XYZ file of C-alpha atoms in Angstrom:
415
model
C 189.410 101.024 131.694
C 189.528 98.613 128.783
C 193.217 98.015 129.113
C 195.089 95.088 130.565
C 197.585 97.416 132.182
C 196.605 100.094 134.648
C 199.623 101.673 136.226
C 198.113 105.125 136.273
C 194.695 106.723 136.198
C 193.192 107.676 132.889
C 194.030 111.311 132.225
C 192.752 112.873 135.406
C 189.182 112.842 136.604
C 186.025 113.158 134.549
C 186.442 116.902 133.990
C 189.994 116.475 132.715
C 188.907 113.614 130.461
C 186.171 115.751 128.946
C 188.576 118.627 128.324
C 191.050 116.320 126.581
C 188.387 114.803 124.358
C 187.126 118.278 123.508
C 190.661 119.362 122.606
C 191.001 116.297 120.380
C 187.600 117.095 118.866
C 188.930 120.511 117.827
C 192.104 118.989 116.378
C 190.220 116.438 114.262
C 187.612 118.979 113.160
C 190.197 121.525 112.014
C 192.279 118.820 110.346
C 189.254 117.475 108.430
C 188.421 120.982 107.269
C 191.599 120.895 105.207
C 190.714 117.526 103.706
C 187.096 118.505 103.023
C 187.986 121.761 101.273
C 189.749 119.825 98.500
C 186.986 117.267 97.941
C 184.475 119.084 95.671
C 187.100 120.843 93.517
C 189.730 118.146 92.916
C 187.855 116.358 90.073
C 187.347 119.639 88.203
C 190.990 120.649 88.560
C 192.063 117.224 87.342
C 189.948 117.741 84.237
C 191.454 121.202 83.765
C 195.016 119.798 83.632
C 193.951 117.331 80.955
C 193.372 114.187 83.015
C 190.682 111.607 82.253
C 188.098 110.565 84.895
C 190.011 107.306 85.411
C 193.277 109.211 86.017
C 191.533 111.619 88.391
C 190.072 108.818 90.493
C 193.506 107.163 90.605
C 195.055 110.427 91.838
C 192.352 110.705 94.485
C 193.002 107.103 95.492
C 196.728 107.832 95.951
C 195.951 109.553 99.257
C 194.275 106.432 100.583
C 197.063 104.222 99.250
C 199.517 106.263 101.315
C 197.225 105.993 104.327
C 196.977 102.234 103.849
C 200.764 101.989 104.032
C 201.287 104.564 106.769
C 198.414 104.065 109.235
C 199.645 100.804 110.843
C 203.172 102.210 111.070
C 202.030 105.439 112.706
C 199.682 103.486 114.983
C 202.463 101.182 116.112
C 204.808 104.142 116.638
C 202.148 105.804 118.788
C 202.057 102.656 120.962
C 205.799 102.986 121.408
C 206.332 106.756 121.647
C 202.900 108.154 122.576
C 199.962 109.659 120.699
C 200.866 113.361 120.909
C 204.168 113.360 118.959
C 202.572 111.279 116.204
C 199.703 113.745 115.913
C 202.133 116.663 115.698
C 204.433 115.070 113.109
C 201.642 113.868 110.845
C 199.792 117.200 110.871
C 202.917 119.220 110.028
C 203.803 116.906 107.141
C 200.212 116.963 105.857
C 200.358 120.755 105.639
C 203.487 120.499 103.479
C 201.695 118.023 101.189
C 198.822 120.484 100.666
C 201.302 123.174 99.592
C 202.864 120.779 97.077
C 199.383 120.003 95.767
C 198.588 123.712 95.400
C 201.454 124.142 92.940
C 200.750 121.014 90.888
C 200.458 121.559 87.143
C 199.798 117.996 86.003
C 198.005 114.890 87.218
C 201.253 113.161 88.215
C 202.231 115.891 90.652
C 198.691 115.916 91.995
C 198.863 112.160 92.574
C 202.290 112.364 94.252
C 201.142 115.155 96.556
C 198.115 113.125 97.609
C 200.272 110.014 98.113
C 202.613 111.947 100.422
C 199.658 113.415 102.266
C 198.242 109.933 102.802
C 201.557 108.519 104.004
C 201.713 111.247 106.617
C 198.070 110.918 107.689
C 198.772 109.038 110.896
C 196.623 111.347 112.991
C 193.409 109.375 112.451
C 194.608 106.097 113.996
C 196.398 107.989 116.782
C 193.266 110.051 117.492
C 191.022 107.004 117.857
C 193.673 105.256 119.950
C 193.832 108.362 122.159
C 190.093 108.137 122.841
C 190.497 104.448 123.658
C 193.248 105.377 126.135
C 191.145 107.820 128.132
C 187.716 106.155 128.155
C 186.100 103.032 129.546
C 183.170 100.857 128.466
C 180.564 103.379 129.598
C 182.119 106.555 128.177
C 183.743 105.190 124.997
C 180.698 105.122 122.645
C 179.800 108.762 123.313
C 183.439 109.863 123.014
C 183.789 108.009 119.719
C 180.551 109.650 118.612
C 181.946 113.091 119.392
C 185.131 112.313 117.478
C 183.003 111.101 114.591
C 181.002 114.333 114.824
C 184.257 116.232 114.356
C 184.700 114.323 111.095
C 181.148 115.172 110.108
C 181.549 118.853 110.898
C 184.781 118.904 108.911
C 182.769 117.621 105.958
C 180.063 120.221 106.592
C 182.304 123.252 106.475
C 185.250 121.932 104.441
C 183.412 121.131 101.182
C 181.254 124.241 101.617
C 184.413 126.394 101.841
C 185.950 124.528 98.911
C 182.804 124.981 96.832
C 182.667 128.685 97.731
C 186.300 129.231 96.714
C 185.864 127.143 93.567
C 182.680 129.000 92.617
C 180.709 128.056 89.553
C 183.837 127.090 87.592
C 187.135 126.047 89.189
C 190.384 127.480 87.821
C 194.109 127.340 88.645
C 193.979 130.347 90.973
C 191.118 128.935 93.013
C 192.938 125.613 93.387
C 196.069 127.451 94.559
C 193.978 129.191 97.222
C 192.365 125.902 98.218
C 195.739 124.218 98.698
C 197.018 127.010 100.929
C 193.775 127.285 102.910
C 193.912 123.530 103.553
C 197.532 123.821 104.714
C 196.585 126.748 106.950
C 193.822 124.814 108.705
C 196.102 121.810 109.132
C 198.769 123.966 110.800
C 196.110 125.365 113.138
C 195.297 121.772 114.087
C 198.999 121.155 114.769
C 199.126 124.259 116.986
C 196.031 123.116 118.915
C 197.643 119.709 119.433
C 200.822 121.315 120.768
C 198.976 123.766 123.005
C 196.046 121.781 124.357
C 196.433 118.001 123.908
C 198.179 116.168 126.744
C 199.786 112.768 126.269
C 197.319 109.952 126.977
C 199.716 107.002 126.816
C 202.247 108.159 129.396
C 205.788 106.719 129.599
C 204.745 104.782 132.711
C 201.867 103.134 130.886
C 204.059 102.345 127.876
C 206.722 100.731 130.073
C 204.123 98.728 131.971
C 202.534 97.503 128.732
C 205.908 96.489 127.298
C 206.845 94.662 130.488
C 203.569 92.799 130.767
C 204.098 89.054 130.811
C 203.455 87.492 127.426
C 203.138 90.820 125.635
C 205.859 91.643 123.100
C 207.279 95.129 123.358
C 206.228 95.809 119.795
C 203.435 93.855 118.134
C 203.582 93.204 114.438
C 200.433 93.000 112.357
C 200.852 89.236 111.912
C 201.316 88.432 115.596
C 198.416 90.687 116.531
C 196.015 89.100 114.050
C 197.034 85.633 115.229
C 196.481 86.591 118.854
C 193.192 88.399 118.161
C 191.370 86.943 115.142
C 188.389 89.229 115.791
C 190.577 92.124 114.657
C 191.013 90.390 111.285
C 187.251 90.235 110.766
C 186.912 93.866 111.819
C 189.580 94.940 109.332
C 187.735 93.117 106.535
C 184.520 94.835 107.614
C 186.250 98.221 107.477
C 187.591 97.417 103.995
C 184.129 96.557 102.666
C 182.208 99.430 104.237
C 184.708 102.165 103.425
C 185.248 100.730 99.943
C 181.520 100.820 99.260
C 181.302 104.377 100.581
C 184.186 105.397 98.330
C 182.275 104.260 95.261
C 179.900 107.091 96.126
C 182.521 109.673 97.109
C 184.634 109.204 93.975
C 181.821 109.387 91.425
C 179.255 111.697 93.055
C 180.669 114.832 91.401
C 180.580 113.219 87.949
C 177.123 111.739 88.587
C 175.502 114.999 89.673
C 177.305 116.986 86.984
C 176.095 114.632 84.240
C 172.576 114.041 85.556
C 171.737 117.438 87.105
C 174.379 119.781 85.612
C 175.792 120.599 89.061
C 179.061 122.459 89.659
C 181.473 122.717 92.645
C 179.090 124.894 94.675
C 176.156 122.467 94.562
C 178.399 119.460 95.132
C 180.103 121.153 98.072
C 176.746 121.993 99.651
C 175.618 118.386 99.183
C 178.678 117.086 101.003
C 177.923 119.706 103.644
C 174.389 118.322 104.075
C 175.861 114.833 104.356
C 178.321 115.967 107.010
C 175.682 117.916 108.965
C 173.356 114.936 109.305
C 176.235 112.585 110.172
C 177.595 115.015 112.777
C 174.235 115.476 114.506
C 173.688 111.718 114.474
C 177.080 111.056 116.037
C 176.866 113.805 118.641
C 173.245 113.267 119.692
C 171.913 109.836 118.721
C 174.809 107.386 119.021
C 175.199 107.545 122.816
C 171.532 106.829 123.674
C 171.186 104.181 120.955
C 174.317 102.328 122.090
C 173.145 102.407 125.714
C 169.786 100.945 124.693
C 170.792 98.444 121.977
C 174.564 97.960 122.414
C 177.428 99.077 120.185
C 177.541 95.849 118.157
C 173.821 96.005 117.355
C 174.038 99.673 116.321
C 177.067 98.858 114.170
C 175.175 96.150 112.278
C 171.845 97.969 112.055
C 173.474 101.065 110.605
C 174.689 99.056 107.605
C 171.123 98.401 106.449
C 170.396 102.155 106.496
C 173.717 102.839 104.787
C 172.882 100.314 102.038
C 169.507 101.939 101.372
C 171.033 105.415 101.154
C 173.909 104.421 98.869
C 171.724 102.513 96.411
C 169.074 105.229 96.646
C 171.424 107.801 95.117
C 171.510 105.740 91.935
C 167.704 105.647 91.867
C 167.431 109.432 92.301
C 166.111 110.630 88.957
C 165.428 114.216 90.091
C 166.778 116.755 92.544
C 163.993 116.099 95.045
C 164.815 112.420 95.533
C 168.574 112.931 95.834
C 168.518 114.728 99.239
C 166.372 111.927 100.671
C 168.922 109.321 99.585
C 171.729 111.478 100.976
C 169.926 111.695 104.334
C 169.784 107.893 104.617
C 173.413 107.667 103.540
C 174.471 110.217 106.162
C 172.448 108.508 108.897
C 174.157 105.203 108.093
C 177.588 106.841 108.196
C 176.788 108.651 111.426
C 175.677 105.508 113.230
C 178.255 103.082 111.869
C 181.526 104.904 112.443
C 181.430 105.540 116.231
C 179.783 102.192 117.012
C 182.405 100.377 114.933
C 185.314 102.351 116.406
C 184.064 101.786 119.951
C 183.592 98.047 119.413
C 187.059 97.834 117.841
C 188.794 99.866 120.551
C 187.312 97.528 123.153
C 189.371 94.687 121.690
C 192.672 96.447 122.472
C 194.939 97.363 125.384
C 197.810 99.767 126.037
C 200.312 97.536 124.245
C 198.454 97.301 120.930
C 195.698 99.941 120.770
C 197.485 102.117 118.231
C 198.273 99.133 116.017
C 194.701 97.808 116.246
C 193.259 101.163 115.243
C 195.990 101.556 112.620
C 195.136 98.209 111.009
C 191.440 98.975 110.802
C 192.197 102.453 109.477
C 194.578 100.909 106.930
C 191.844 98.524 105.798
C 189.518 101.474 105.338
C 192.253 103.266 103.399
C 192.631 100.254 101.122
C 188.891 100.501 100.542
C 189.430 104.119 99.504
C 192.046 102.918 97.010
C 189.933 100.157 95.484
C 186.625 102.037 95.715
C 187.488 105.060 93.524
C 189.216 102.879 90.926
C 186.262 100.494 90.795
C 183.857 103.433 90.843
C 185.546 105.045 87.850
C 185.510 101.784 85.911
C 181.854 101.112 86.731
C 180.866 104.663 85.870
C 182.582 104.586 82.476
C 181.867 100.958 81.612
C 178.327 100.328 82.861
C 176.660 103.638 83.637
C 176.425 106.583 86.059
C 174.182 104.802 88.579
C 176.159 101.538 88.724
C 178.673 102.608 91.460
C 175.780 103.385 93.804
C 173.914 100.149 93.128
C 177.164 98.221 93.660
C 177.828 100.096 96.881
C 174.410 99.117 98.220
C 175.073 95.432 97.486
C 178.479 95.582 99.220
C 176.832 97.178 102.263
C 174.443 94.220 102.495
C 177.434 91.834 102.362
C 179.034 93.935 105.109
C 175.901 93.559 107.218
C 176.154 89.772 106.924
C 179.855 89.857 107.852
C 179.272 92.190 110.810
C 176.444 90.018 112.072
C 178.640 86.921 111.801
C 181.471 88.623 113.715
C 179.135 89.619 116.549
C 177.619 86.127 116.621
C 181.048 84.459 116.543
C 182.805 86.588 119.150
C 179.969 88.195 121.072
C 178.480 91.667 121.312
C 180.709 92.399 124.303
C 183.892 90.758 123.059
C 186.885 91.957 125.076
C 190.585 91.216 125.379
């Protein structure tokens, strides 16, 4: 176990561990369905209520702003009270936010609904912390890959469902349906959490972590970053990578609509292709590659592929080149996320795992705030391809930073 405190066995034996990770896989997959359904239709609905592209990207960024604020708080609360109640509370509140969004009639209500949804989105940090609780150095990369595959599958089916409901032209009725379908899937995820997910950070483990000599009962972000400077570098890396990816996510619908005259259906299917490749990569390739090369090396190498795919979208001048660029982009996403999460989780213990994962998730959320805003400004001010070229450059900078972090602290850095 990668924890400093071991007062009890990780959740049962290997069979029990697998069943818990599978249950969490279902929870994350169903939860991401709700998020993915909204993705291809939101920009069109924003236009329909009279918003400009800049206002739409700001409303989209409100979700990530809420996540930036909420993720460390939820992560720290999960260290104190356990992962399961945090998952339940955040999923229930997210469903309510989707219903508010469904009834929005202006861009301000849309933005507020997404902000509330982001504030309540504590399930991501808690989910990754959960996997860190129940795995060790040998099983963690594959488990993180499976959790990442759940994200990918959510983006396969979610945008496809959203594109199908939105059809060729989105309208108010279709957006109402999308909001309620998203809330429905999120409540299913909450039910699965209640019915199938056991607590990973038991009261005994929480008490032992709090009582550990030299470990405060509740870390703050400042004390944690002082005690573990590697976490600071990893949060910066998350900010850069997710921010660069968000340049693509926020402007892809506008780019393909302007350049190829695509609508919600085509955009939804494209996000589905992206999710399919990322999910297969995470479920099948990550484990063997990490065993052969190491998680730090896979983390850094994936950024070069990610850079090529992101910049390649901007170079795609026809509909034959675009899927090739998307394949590279998806492969980079699929390799980076589980390797990064595994390497990050290895730097934590029972007393701070939720906060560590919350901080890195918050940094990624900040990237999703800055990325769409910057993407909208680049798109309007410089040109449709500029967000993708910029994203590729930022990925190269991220590669340099990741390589420095591994060199500075080691490929097997541990607490």
